[in-house]
Amino acid sequence: MKQTWWKESVVYQVYWRSFYDSDGDGLGDLQGVIEKLDYIKSLGVDVIWLNPCFESPDVDNGYDISDYYSIMESAGTIGIWEKLLEEIHKRGMKLIMDLVVNHTSDQHSWFKESRSSKENPKRDYYIWRSSKDGSPPNNWRSYFTPSAWKYDETTGEYYFHSFAVEQPDLNWENGELREEIYKMMRFWLDKGIDGFRMDAIALLKKQEGFPDSENPDDIRYLTNNPGIHTFLRDLNEKVLKHYDILAVGEVAFVGPEEGLKYVGENRNELHSLFHFEVCDEMPRMDLKKFKAIQKRWYQGLWGRGWNSQFLNNHDHTRQVTRYGNDREFRTQSAQLLATMIHTLPGTPYIYQGEEIGMTGVHYSSIDEYKDIAFHNKVEIEVSKGRNPQEVLEELRPLARDNSRTPMQWDDTKNAGFTKGTPWIRVNPNFKQINVENELRNSDSVLSYYKKLIQLRKENPVLVYGDFHDLSGEDPKIYAYTRCLDSEHWFIIMNHSNENSSYILPKSLSLSGSKLILANYPEIEDGNEISLRPHEVRVFKITQ
Ligand code: NOJ
C-alpha cells in the first residue's frame, strides 16, 4: 500500500464560529483560532480542517459563499487568514479548507448576473428551467426544503437548489464555470494550503433530463449520478494532481463499491472520502450494524483506496451523546469511541470539543436553535398541523446545533468562549465539562486523546495494519486485530452500560502481551476477558 502523510495524519476539525471569539462580538473568528493553535498542537494532531470562512451572507453558516476570494468579515481578513496559515505551518501542522462548489450563495455576483436575464453570459452558470404546467420542473425535494426548485420572477423560470433556496446549484456542465472553479482552487493552493474538504462533491453531476422521481422523499437522485467521475477526473487532472495535498470528499449515499470509484488509487479523482453509512443510517449505536459497515468498507477499499473515520462533525450530533453514554459513563464512553475511531482503518477526524467529551444540547425552545435546516424541517412539520413542541422533541436528538455550541474552555462566563453574547447558547454543562478541568486530570478524556494520537503516530500498525474483526455478531463487544508484518495488536471494547465478557478465540493468546492503553485500571485476564461498562483495552500481542 502506498504510504502518505494524509494516511498517517489525525485531522482536527475547527468550526471557527464556535471555537474562540477574540473580539467579543459573540462569534468565533480566525484570530481566535490563531490564539488557540498551541492548544490544538498540544493534542498532537497533524492537520486542521477549517469550516468555510469565505465571504457569505451566512444563511447556512458559511456554506453559502458569495465571494470565493475574500474572507467573511466576521471571521477576519485575508491578512489574518494568511497569518493563520503561517502559524499553522510554523507549528508543523497542515491546513485543509472547505471547498463548496456544488452551489454558491444567491448573493454571489455570478448568480446576481445569472438571474438578471436569460441572455446574460452567466445565465448558464446555474441551472434554470421553465415550469411544467404551472408547477416546478420536477417533483424533487432538496436536502432542506420540500422542492428543489425556486421560481424567480425576473425571468419567469425556476432555478435548482440541492440545499436552501439561498444556495443555488452551479451548473458544472458549463466549461467556463469549471475553469473559474479551478482557477479559484489554484489561488488558495498557491497560497500554500494543504488540501480541501470537498463539500457535497458527489452532487456536482445532475441526473440527465431531471426526470420526476417515484419517491421524491428519497433524495438519492441528487447525488452520485452517471458522469460525476468525468468531472472529478478533470478536476484532478487540472488542479489536484499538481499539488501534494489531501482532497477528501463528502460523498453521501454510497457503499464501498461506489465509494472506491471516488478514491481508488488508480482512479485519479479524490484521495479519501467521508461516507455516511454510519451517520445517516444509524441514529443510535447499533453495534452489529456498525461492525458490518466497517467490515464491508474494509473489504471494499483496503489496499486500493483510503477511508476516513468519524462519528460526528458540525452536521452530526456529538458522538458521546449519540453513540455512547453522556451521563454516568461519559468519560469512559468518550474514550472508548475515540479509541475505536483511531484504531479502525482510515484517517481519524476529531471534531472540536470531542476531545473533552462535549455533549449534545437540550434547548427547550425552537428559537434557541440557529440552523436553517432545523428551522425548515420544523416549518414543514408544523405546516402539516403538528404541534411545534412535539416536533421539537422529535427533531432535537439529531439537530445540527447539537454539535455547534461553543467550545467549552473553562468554567467562567460563556465557558470562556466569548466576552460578548454568544451567537448560540453555550451548553449549560460547561461548569463540569471544559478544557481547563480536563487538563488538570490525568484520567480525563483530553489526556486520553493525547495518548491515543501519539500511539497512532508511533505505531504504523494502526495506520497500515490489516484489520480482522473477531467479535462477529456480538451486540456489545467489538474486538479486532490490526496486523502489520510481525506486529499484532488486539483492540477490545464493551459498548454497553453493563459488564460484558468475551472469550478469546483459540488462535489468540494474550499471555505475554502488553496492555498499551486502557480506560480503566488494569485487571488480570485469562482467556475470558471481563469488561466494565464502556471499557476499552488495546494490547500489543507477542506471537
Ligand atoms: C454539507 C455541510 O457539511 C453542511 O453543513 C452544509 O449545510 C451542506 N453541505 C450544504 O453546503
Coordinates of C-alpha atoms and ligand atoms in Angstrom, one line a residue:
M1 CA 0.0 0.0 0.0
K2 CA 1.2 3.5 -0.8
Q3 CA 2.4 5.4 2.2
T4 CA 1.4 9.1 2.5
W5 CA 1.2 11.8 5.1
W6 CA -2.6 12.0 5.0
K7 CA -3.0 8.4 5.8
E8 CA -0.8 8.8 8.8
S9 CA -2.4 12.0 10.0
V10 CA -5.0 12.8 12.6
V11 CA -7.3 15.7 11.5
Y12 CA -8.9 18.2 13.9
Q13 CA -11.9 20.0 12.6
V14 CA -12.3 23.6 13.6
Y15 CA -15.8 25.1 13.4
W16 CA -14.3 28.5 13.9
R17 CA -17.5 30.4 14.7
S18 CA -17.9 28.3 17.8
F19 CA -14.2 27.9 18.6
Y20 CA -12.9 31.1 20.2
D21 CA -14.1 34.7 19.9
S22 CA -11.1 37.0 20.1
D23 CA -13.0 40.3 19.7
G24 CA -16.1 39.9 21.9
D25 CA -18.8 40.0 19.1
G26 CA -20.1 36.6 20.2
L27 CA -18.9 34.8 17.1
G28 CA -15.7 32.9 17.0
D29 CA -13.1 34.1 14.5
L30 CA -9.8 33.3 12.8
Q31 CA -7.8 35.4 15.2
G32 CA -9.4 33.2 17.9
V33 CA -8.2 30.1 16.1
I34 CA -4.6 31.6 16.0
E35 CA -4.8 32.2 19.7
K36 CA -5.7 28.6 20.4
L37 CA -3.2 27.0 18.0
D38 CA -0.9 25.9 20.8
Y39 CA -3.8 24.1 22.3
I40 CA -4.5 22.3 19.0
K41 CA -0.9 21.5 18.6
S42 CA -0.7 20.1 22.1
L43 CA -3.2 17.4 21.2
G44 CA -0.7 16.0 18.7
V45 CA -2.9 16.4 15.6
D46 CA -1.3 16.9 12.2
V47 CA -4.0 18.6 10.1
I48 CA -6.6 21.3 10.7
W49 CA -9.8 21.2 8.7
L50 CA -11.3 24.7 8.8
N51 CA -15.0 25.1 8.0
P52 CA -15.8 27.7 5.3
C53 CA -14.7 31.3 6.2
F54 CA -15.2 32.9 2.8
E55 CA -17.5 35.9 2.3
S56 CA -21.0 34.8 2.8
P57 CA -24.4 36.1 3.9
D58 CA -24.2 33.2 6.3
V59 CA -27.6 31.7 5.8
D60 CA -26.1 28.2 6.1
N61 CA -23.1 29.1 8.3
G62 CA -20.7 29.8 5.5
Y63 CA -21.8 27.1 3.1
D64 CA -23.4 29.8 1.0
I65 CA -20.4 31.6 -0.4
S66 CA -20.8 35.0 -2.1
D67 CA -17.1 35.6 -2.9
Y68 CA -14.6 32.8 -3.1
Y69 CA -11.7 35.2 -3.0
S70 CA -12.4 37.1 0.3
I71 CA -12.8 36.2 3.9
M72 CA -16.1 36.7 5.7
E73 CA -15.9 40.0 7.7
S74 CA -16.9 38.4 10.9
A75 CA -14.2 35.7 10.6
G76 CA -11.4 38.2 9.9
T77 CA -9.4 39.5 6.9
I78 CA -7.3 37.9 4.3
G79 CA -4.3 39.1 6.3
I80 CA -5.5 37.3 9.4
W81 CA -6.2 34.2 7.3
E82 CA -2.6 34.3 5.9
K83 CA -1.3 34.7 9.4
L84 CA -3.3 31.7 10.5
L85 CA -1.8 29.6 7.7
E86 CA 1.7 30.7 8.6
E87 CA 1.2 29.9 12.3
I88 CA -0.2 26.5 11.5
H89 CA 2.7 25.7 9.3
K90 CA 5.2 27.1 11.8
R91 CA 3.9 24.5 14.3
G92 CA 4.4 21.7 11.8
M93 CA 0.7 21.2 11.1
K94 CA -1.3 21.5 7.8
L95 CA -4.4 23.3 6.8
I96 CA -7.3 22.0 4.7
M97 CA -10.0 24.3 3.7
D98 CA -13.7 23.6 3.0
L99 CA -14.4 23.8 -0.7
V100 CA -18.1 24.5 -1.5
V101 CA -18.5 24.3 -5.3
N102 CA -21.8 22.5 -5.7
H103 CA -23.5 25.7 -5.0
T104 CA -22.9 29.4 -4.1
S105 CA -24.9 31.9 -2.2
D106 CA -27.7 33.7 -4.1
Q107 CA -25.7 36.8 -3.3
H108 CA -22.7 35.7 -5.4
S109 CA -22.2 38.1 -8.3
W110 CA -22.4 35.2 -10.7
F111 CA -25.9 34.4 -9.5
K112 CA -27.0 38.0 -9.5
E113 CA -25.9 38.2 -13.1
S114 CA -27.4 34.8 -14.0
R115 CA -30.8 35.7 -12.6
S116 CA -30.9 39.1 -14.3
S117 CA -31.8 38.0 -17.8
K118 CA -32.0 34.9 -19.9
E119 CA -29.4 36.4 -22.2
N120 CA -26.8 37.2 -19.5
P121 CA -23.5 35.4 -20.2
K122 CA -23.6 33.9 -16.7
R123 CA -27.1 32.6 -17.1
D124 CA -25.8 29.1 -17.8
Y125 CA -23.6 29.1 -14.6
Y126 CA -26.7 27.9 -12.8
I127 CA -29.5 25.5 -13.6
W128 CA -32.6 27.2 -14.9
R129 CA -35.8 25.5 -16.2
S130 CA -39.2 26.7 -17.1
S131 CA -42.3 25.5 -15.3
K132 CA -44.1 22.3 -16.1
D133 CA -47.8 23.0 -16.5
G134 CA -47.6 25.8 -13.9
S135 CA -45.6 23.7 -11.4
P136 CA -41.9 23.3 -10.7
P137 CA -39.9 21.5 -13.4
N138 CA -39.9 18.2 -11.5
N139 CA -41.0 16.8 -8.1
W140 CA -37.6 16.6 -6.5
R141 CA -37.1 17.8 -3.0
S142 CA -33.9 19.4 -1.7
Y143 CA -32.0 18.4 1.5
F144 CA -33.6 21.4 3.3
T145 CA -36.9 22.2 1.5
P146 CA -39.9 20.5 0.0
S147 CA -39.0 21.5 -3.5
A148 CA -35.5 21.7 -5.2
W149 CA -36.8 24.5 -7.4
K150 CA -37.4 28.1 -6.7
Y151 CA -39.4 30.3 -9.0
D152 CA -37.6 33.6 -9.9
E153 CA -39.9 36.4 -11.1
T154 CA -37.3 38.4 -13.1
T155 CA -37.1 35.8 -15.9
G156 CA -40.1 33.7 -15.0
E157 CA -38.1 30.5 -14.6
Y158 CA -37.1 28.2 -11.8
Y159 CA -33.6 27.7 -10.5
F160 CA -32.3 24.4 -9.0
H161 CA -31.0 24.2 -5.4
S162 CA -30.0 21.0 -3.6
F163 CA -29.9 22.8 -0.2
A164 CA -31.6 26.0 0.9
V165 CA -33.3 28.4 -1.5
E166 CA -30.4 30.8 -0.9
Q167 CA -27.9 28.2 -2.2
P168 CA -28.4 27.8 -6.0
D169 CA -26.6 24.9 -7.5
L170 CA -23.8 25.7 -10.0
N171 CA -24.1 24.2 -13.5
W172 CA -21.0 22.0 -13.8
E173 CA -21.8 21.2 -17.4
N174 CA -20.6 24.7 -18.2
G175 CA -16.9 24.6 -19.1
E176 CA -16.3 28.2 -18.4
L177 CA -17.7 27.8 -14.9
R178 CA -15.5 24.8 -14.3
E179 CA -12.4 26.8 -15.3
E180 CA -13.4 29.6 -12.9
I181 CA -13.6 27.0 -10.1
Y182 CA -10.2 25.5 -11.0
K183 CA -8.7 29.0 -11.0
M184 CA -10.1 29.7 -7.6
M185 CA -8.8 26.4 -6.2
R186 CA -5.3 27.1 -7.6
F187 CA -5.5 30.5 -6.0
W188 CA -5.8 29.0 -2.5
L189 CA -3.5 26.1 -3.2
D190 CA -0.8 28.5 -4.4
K191 CA -1.1 30.3 -1.1
G192 CA 0.1 27.1 0.4
I193 CA -2.9 25.3 1.8
D194 CA -2.6 21.5 2.1
G195 CA -5.9 20.4 0.7
F196 CA -9.6 20.6 0.6
R197 CA -12.6 19.0 2.4
M198 CA -14.9 18.9 -0.6
D199 CA -18.5 19.8 0.4
A200 CA -21.3 17.8 -1.3
I201 CA -18.9 16.8 -4.0
A202 CA -20.9 13.9 -5.3
L203 CA -23.8 16.2 -6.2
L204 CA -21.9 18.1 -9.0
K205 CA -23.5 15.9 -11.7
K206 CA -27.2 16.1 -12.0
Q207 CA -29.4 13.4 -13.4
E208 CA -29.8 13.7 -17.1
G209 CA -33.2 15.3 -18.1
F210 CA -34.3 15.9 -14.4
P211 CA -37.0 13.2 -14.5
D212 CA -39.7 13.0 -11.9
S213 CA -38.9 10.6 -9.1
E214 CA -41.3 7.9 -8.0
N215 CA -40.4 8.5 -4.4
P216 CA -39.3 12.2 -4.1
D217 CA -38.6 11.8 -0.4
D218 CA -35.7 9.5 -1.2
I219 CA -33.3 12.2 -2.3
R220 CA -30.7 9.8 -3.7
Y221 CA -31.4 11.2 -7.1
L222 CA -29.5 14.3 -6.1
T223 CA -26.2 12.5 -5.8
N224 CA -23.7 10.1 -7.4
N225 CA -25.1 10.4 -10.9
P226 CA -23.5 8.9 -14.0
G227 CA -20.9 11.3 -15.3
I228 CA -19.7 12.5 -11.8
H229 CA -16.4 10.7 -12.3
T230 CA -15.7 12.6 -15.5
F231 CA -16.0 15.9 -13.6
L232 CA -13.8 14.6 -10.8
R233 CA -11.1 13.3 -13.1
D234 CA -11.0 16.6 -14.9
L235 CA -10.7 18.4 -11.6
N236 CA -7.9 16.1 -10.6
E237 CA -6.1 16.5 -13.9
K238 CA -6.3 20.3 -14.0
V239 CA -5.8 21.0 -10.3
L240 CA -5.3 18.3 -7.6
K241 CA -2.6 16.2 -9.1
H242 CA -0.2 19.2 -9.3
Y243 CA 0.0 19.6 -5.5
D244 CA 0.9 17.3 -2.6
I245 CA -2.4 17.6 -0.9
L246 CA -5.3 15.9 0.7
A247 CA -8.6 16.1 -1.1
V248 CA -11.3 14.4 1.0
G249 CA -14.8 14.4 -0.4
E250 CA -18.1 14.4 1.3
V251 CA -19.9 11.5 -0.5
A252 CA -23.3 10.6 0.9
F253 CA -25.4 7.6 -0.2
V254 CA -22.6 5.4 -1.4
G255 CA -21.4 1.9 -0.3
P256 CA -17.8 0.8 -0.7
E257 CA -18.2 -0.3 -4.3
E258 CA -19.3 3.1 -5.4
G259 CA -17.0 4.8 -2.9
L260 CA -14.0 3.1 -4.4
K261 CA -14.7 4.9 -7.7
Y262 CA -14.1 8.2 -5.9
V263 CA -10.9 7.3 -4.1
G264 CA -9.4 4.3 -5.9
E265 CA -5.6 4.8 -6.0
N266 CA -5.5 4.3 -9.7
R267 CA -8.6 6.4 -10.5
N268 CA -7.1 9.9 -10.2
E269 CA -10.0 11.5 -8.6
L270 CA -10.0 12.2 -4.8
H271 CA -7.7 10.9 -2.0
S272 CA -10.2 9.9 0.6
L273 CA -13.9 10.2 1.4
F274 CA -16.4 10.6 4.2
H275 CA -19.2 8.1 3.6
F276 CA -22.3 8.4 5.7
E277 CA -23.4 4.9 6.2
V278 CA -22.9 5.3 9.9
C279 CA -24.2 8.8 10.5
D280 CA -27.1 8.6 8.0
E281 CA -28.2 5.1 8.8
M282 CA -27.6 4.7 12.5
P283 CA -29.5 7.2 14.6
R284 CA -28.1 5.4 17.7
M285 CA -25.4 2.9 18.3
D286 CA -26.2 -0.4 16.7
L287 CA -23.0 -2.3 17.1
K288 CA -23.9 -5.2 14.8
K289 CA -24.7 -2.8 12.0
F290 CA -21.6 -0.7 12.7
K291 CA -19.4 -3.7 12.5
A292 CA -21.0 -4.8 9.3
I293 CA -20.4 -1.3 7.8
Q294 CA -16.7 -1.4 8.9
K295 CA -16.2 -4.8 7.5
R296 CA -17.7 -4.0 4.2
W297 CA -15.7 -0.8 3.7
Y298 CA -12.5 -2.5 4.8
Q299 CA -13.1 -5.3 2.3
G300 CA -14.1 -2.9 -0.4
L301 CA -11.3 -0.4 0.0
W302 CA -8.3 -1.9 1.7
G303 CA -5.1 -1.6 -0.3
R304 CA -7.0 0.2 -3.1
G305 CA -8.4 3.3 -1.7
W306 CA -8.5 5.2 1.6
N307 CA -11.3 5.7 4.1
S308 CA -11.9 8.3 6.8
Q309 CA -13.2 7.6 10.3
F310 CA -15.6 9.9 12.1
L311 CA -18.7 9.7 14.2
N312 CA -19.6 13.4 14.4
N313 CA -19.0 16.8 12.9
H314 CA -20.7 20.1 12.6
D315 CA -23.7 18.4 11.0
H316 CA -24.0 15.4 13.3
T317 CA -24.8 15.3 16.9
R318 CA -21.9 14.8 19.3
Q319 CA -20.7 11.2 19.4
V320 CA -20.8 10.6 23.1
T321 CA -24.4 11.6 23.2
R322 CA -25.5 9.9 20.0
Y323 CA -23.4 6.7 20.1
G324 CA -22.2 6.4 23.7
N325 CA -23.3 7.4 27.2
D326 CA -23.1 11.1 28.0
R327 CA -24.3 10.5 31.6
E328 CA -22.7 8.3 34.2
F329 CA -20.1 6.8 31.9
R330 CA -19.4 9.9 29.8
T331 CA -15.6 9.8 30.3
Q332 CA -15.2 6.1 29.6
S333 CA -17.6 6.2 26.7
A334 CA -15.9 9.2 25.1
Q335 CA -12.6 7.4 25.5
L336 CA -13.9 4.2 24.0
L337 CA -15.4 5.8 20.9
A338 CA -12.1 7.7 20.4
T339 CA -10.1 4.5 20.6
M340 CA -12.4 2.9 18.1
I341 CA -12.1 5.7 15.6
H342 CA -8.3 5.9 15.9
T343 CA -7.7 2.2 15.6
L344 CA -10.0 1.3 12.8
P345 CA -8.6 1.6 9.2
G346 CA -8.7 5.1 7.8
T347 CA -7.8 8.6 8.8
P348 CA -9.3 9.7 12.1
Y349 CA -11.2 13.0 12.3
I350 CA -11.7 14.8 15.6
Y351 CA -14.5 17.4 15.8
Q352 CA -13.6 20.3 18.1
G353 CA -14.8 19.6 21.7
E354 CA -15.0 15.9 21.1
E355 CA -11.6 15.6 22.8
I356 CA -13.1 16.9 26.1
G357 CA -16.2 14.7 25.7
M358 CA -18.6 17.6 24.9
T359 CA -22.2 16.5 24.6
G360 CA -25.3 17.4 22.6
V361 CA -27.5 20.2 23.9
H362 CA -31.1 20.3 25.1
Y363 CA -32.7 23.7 24.2
S364 CA -36.3 23.9 25.3
S365 CA -37.5 26.4 22.7
I366 CA -37.3 26.3 18.9
D367 CA -36.0 29.9 18.8
E368 CA -32.8 28.8 20.5
Y369 CA -31.9 26.7 17.5
K370 CA -30.0 28.6 14.8
D371 CA -29.6 26.1 12.0
I372 CA -31.6 26.8 8.8
A373 CA -32.0 23.1 8.1
F374 CA -33.6 22.6 11.5
H375 CA -35.9 25.6 11.1
N376 CA -37.0 24.4 7.6
K377 CA -37.7 20.9 8.9
V378 CA -39.8 22.3 11.8
E379 CA -41.7 24.6 9.4
I380 CA -42.5 21.7 7.1
E381 CA -43.8 19.5 10.0
V382 CA -45.8 22.3 11.7
S383 CA -47.4 23.2 8.4
K384 CA -48.9 19.7 8.4
G385 CA -50.8 20.8 11.5
R386 CA -48.5 19.2 14.0
N387 CA -47.8 20.6 17.5
P388 CA -44.5 22.5 17.5
Q389 CA -43.4 21.2 20.8
E390 CA -43.9 17.6 19.7
V391 CA -41.9 18.4 16.5
L392 CA -39.1 19.9 18.6
E393 CA -38.9 16.7 20.8
E394 CA -38.7 14.6 17.7
L395 CA -36.1 16.6 15.8
R396 CA -33.9 17.6 18.8
P397 CA -31.7 14.5 19.0
L398 CA -30.3 14.9 15.5
A399 CA -30.5 18.7 15.2
R400 CA -27.2 20.1 13.8
D401 CA -26.9 22.7 16.5
N402 CA -26.2 19.8 18.9
S403 CA -22.6 20.0 17.8
R404 CA -22.4 23.7 17.1
T405 CA -22.5 25.0 20.6
P406 CA -19.4 27.0 21.7
M407 CA -16.2 25.2 22.7
Q408 CA -16.0 24.9 26.5
W409 CA -12.7 26.3 27.5
D410 CA -13.2 26.9 31.2
D411 CA -16.0 27.4 33.9
T412 CA -16.2 31.2 33.6
K413 CA -19.0 33.1 31.9
N414 CA -19.8 31.6 28.4
A415 CA -17.3 28.9 29.0
G416 CA -14.5 31.3 28.2
F417 CA -15.6 31.3 24.6
T418 CA -16.6 34.9 24.3
K419 CA -16.7 38.1 26.4
G420 CA -19.8 39.1 24.5
T421 CA -23.1 37.3 23.9
P422 CA -22.5 34.0 22.2
W423 CA -24.2 33.6 18.8
I424 CA -25.7 30.3 20.1
R425 CA -26.3 29.4 23.7
V426 CA -23.4 27.6 25.5
N427 CA -24.2 24.1 26.7
P428 CA -25.0 24.6 30.4
N429 CA -22.8 21.7 31.4
F430 CA -19.7 23.8 30.8
K431 CA -19.1 24.2 34.5
Q432 CA -18.1 20.5 34.6
I433 CA -17.1 19.8 31.0
N434 CA -14.3 22.2 29.9
V435 CA -10.7 22.2 28.7
E436 CA -9.3 23.6 32.0
N437 CA -10.8 20.8 34.0
E438 CA -9.7 18.2 31.6
L439 CA -6.1 19.5 31.6
R440 CA -6.0 19.1 35.4
N441 CA -6.9 15.5 35.3
S442 CA -4.6 12.8 34.1
D443 CA -7.5 10.4 33.6
S444 CA -9.6 12.8 31.6
V445 CA -10.9 12.4 28.1
L446 CA -8.4 15.0 26.9
S447 CA -5.4 13.3 28.4
Y448 CA -6.6 10.1 26.9
Y449 CA -6.9 11.6 23.4
K450 CA -3.3 12.9 23.6
K451 CA -2.0 9.3 24.4
L452 CA -4.2 7.9 21.6
I453 CA -3.0 10.3 19.0
Q454 CA 0.6 9.7 20.0
L455 CA 0.1 6.0 19.8
R456 CA -1.2 6.1 16.3
K457 CA 1.8 8.3 15.3
E458 CA 4.3 5.9 16.8
N459 CA 2.8 2.7 15.5
P460 CA 2.3 2.3 11.8
V461 CA 0.4 -0.9 12.5
L462 CA -2.5 1.3 13.5
V463 CA -2.3 3.0 10.1
Y464 CA -1.2 0.3 7.7
G465 CA -2.0 -2.9 9.5
D466 CA -4.6 -5.3 8.2
F467 CA -7.9 -5.5 10.1
H468 CA -9.7 -8.6 11.3
D469 CA -13.0 -8.5 13.2
L470 CA -13.0 -11.1 16.0
S471 CA -16.4 -10.4 17.6
G472 CA -18.9 -11.4 14.9
E473 CA -22.4 -10.7 15.8
D474 CA -21.9 -9.8 19.5
P475 CA -24.1 -6.7 20.1
K476 CA -22.0 -5.3 22.9
I477 CA -18.4 -6.3 22.3
Y478 CA -16.2 -5.1 19.5
A479 CA -12.9 -6.9 19.2
Y480 CA -10.5 -6.8 16.3
T481 CA -6.8 -7.0 15.4
R482 CA -4.6 -4.8 13.4
C483 CA -1.5 -6.7 12.0
L484 CA 1.5 -5.4 10.1
D485 CA 4.3 -7.8 9.3
S486 CA 5.1 -9.5 12.6
E487 CA 3.3 -6.9 14.7
H488 CA -0.1 -7.8 16.0
W489 CA -2.4 -5.5 18.1
F490 CA -5.7 -6.5 19.7
I491 CA -8.4 -4.0 20.5
I492 CA -11.4 -4.9 22.5
M493 CA -14.3 -2.7 23.8
N494 CA -17.6 -3.0 25.6
H495 CA -20.2 -0.7 24.1
S496 CA -22.7 -1.2 26.9
N497 CA -23.7 0.1 30.3
E498 CA -23.2 -3.3 31.9
N499 CA -20.2 -5.6 32.5
S500 CA -19.7 -7.9 29.5
S501 CA -17.3 -10.7 28.8
Y502 CA -15.5 -12.1 25.8
I503 CA -13.8 -15.4 25.2
L504 CA -10.7 -15.2 23.2
P505 CA -10.6 -17.3 20.1
K506 CA -8.2 -20.3 20.3
S507 CA -5.9 -18.6 17.8
L508 CA -5.3 -15.7 20.1
S509 CA -3.4 -15.7 23.4
L510 CA -2.8 -12.6 25.5
S511 CA -0.1 -14.3 27.6
G512 CA 3.0 -12.2 27.4
S513 CA 1.1 -9.5 25.6
K514 CA 1.4 -5.9 26.7
L515 CA -1.6 -3.7 27.7
I516 CA -0.8 -0.5 25.8
L517 CA -3.8 1.7 26.5
A518 CA -7.0 1.3 28.6
N519 CA -9.6 3.5 30.2
Y520 CA -10.0 1.5 33.5
P521 CA -7.3 0.3 35.9
E522 CA -5.7 -2.9 34.7
I523 CA -7.0 -6.4 35.8
E524 CA -5.6 -9.8 35.1
D525 CA -7.3 -11.8 32.4
G526 CA -7.4 -15.5 31.4
N527 CA -8.8 -16.5 28.1
E528 CA -12.1 -14.9 29.2
I529 CA -11.9 -11.1 29.3
S530 CA -14.4 -9.2 31.6
L531 CA -15.0 -5.7 30.5
R532 CA -16.6 -3.0 32.7
P533 CA -19.1 -0.5 31.2
H534 CA -17.6 1.2 28.2
E535 CA -14.2 -0.3 28.9
V536 CA -11.7 -0.4 26.1
R537 CA -8.2 -2.1 26.0
V538 CA -5.5 -2.0 23.5
F539 CA -2.9 -4.8 23.6
K540 CA 0.2 -5.5 21.7
I541 CA 0.4 -9.2 21.3
T542 CA 3.6 -11.2 21.4
Q543 CA 3.4 -14.1 18.9
Ligands
NOJ1 C1 -22.6 19.8 3.9 C2 -22.1 20.7 5.0 O1 -21.3 19.9 5.9 C3 -23.3 21.3 5.6 O2 -23.1 22.0 6.8 C4 -24.0 22.2 4.6 O3 -25.2 22.6 5.1 C5 -24.3 21.4 3.3 N1 -23.2 20.6 2.9 C6 -24.5 22.4 2.2 O4 -23.3 23.0 1.8

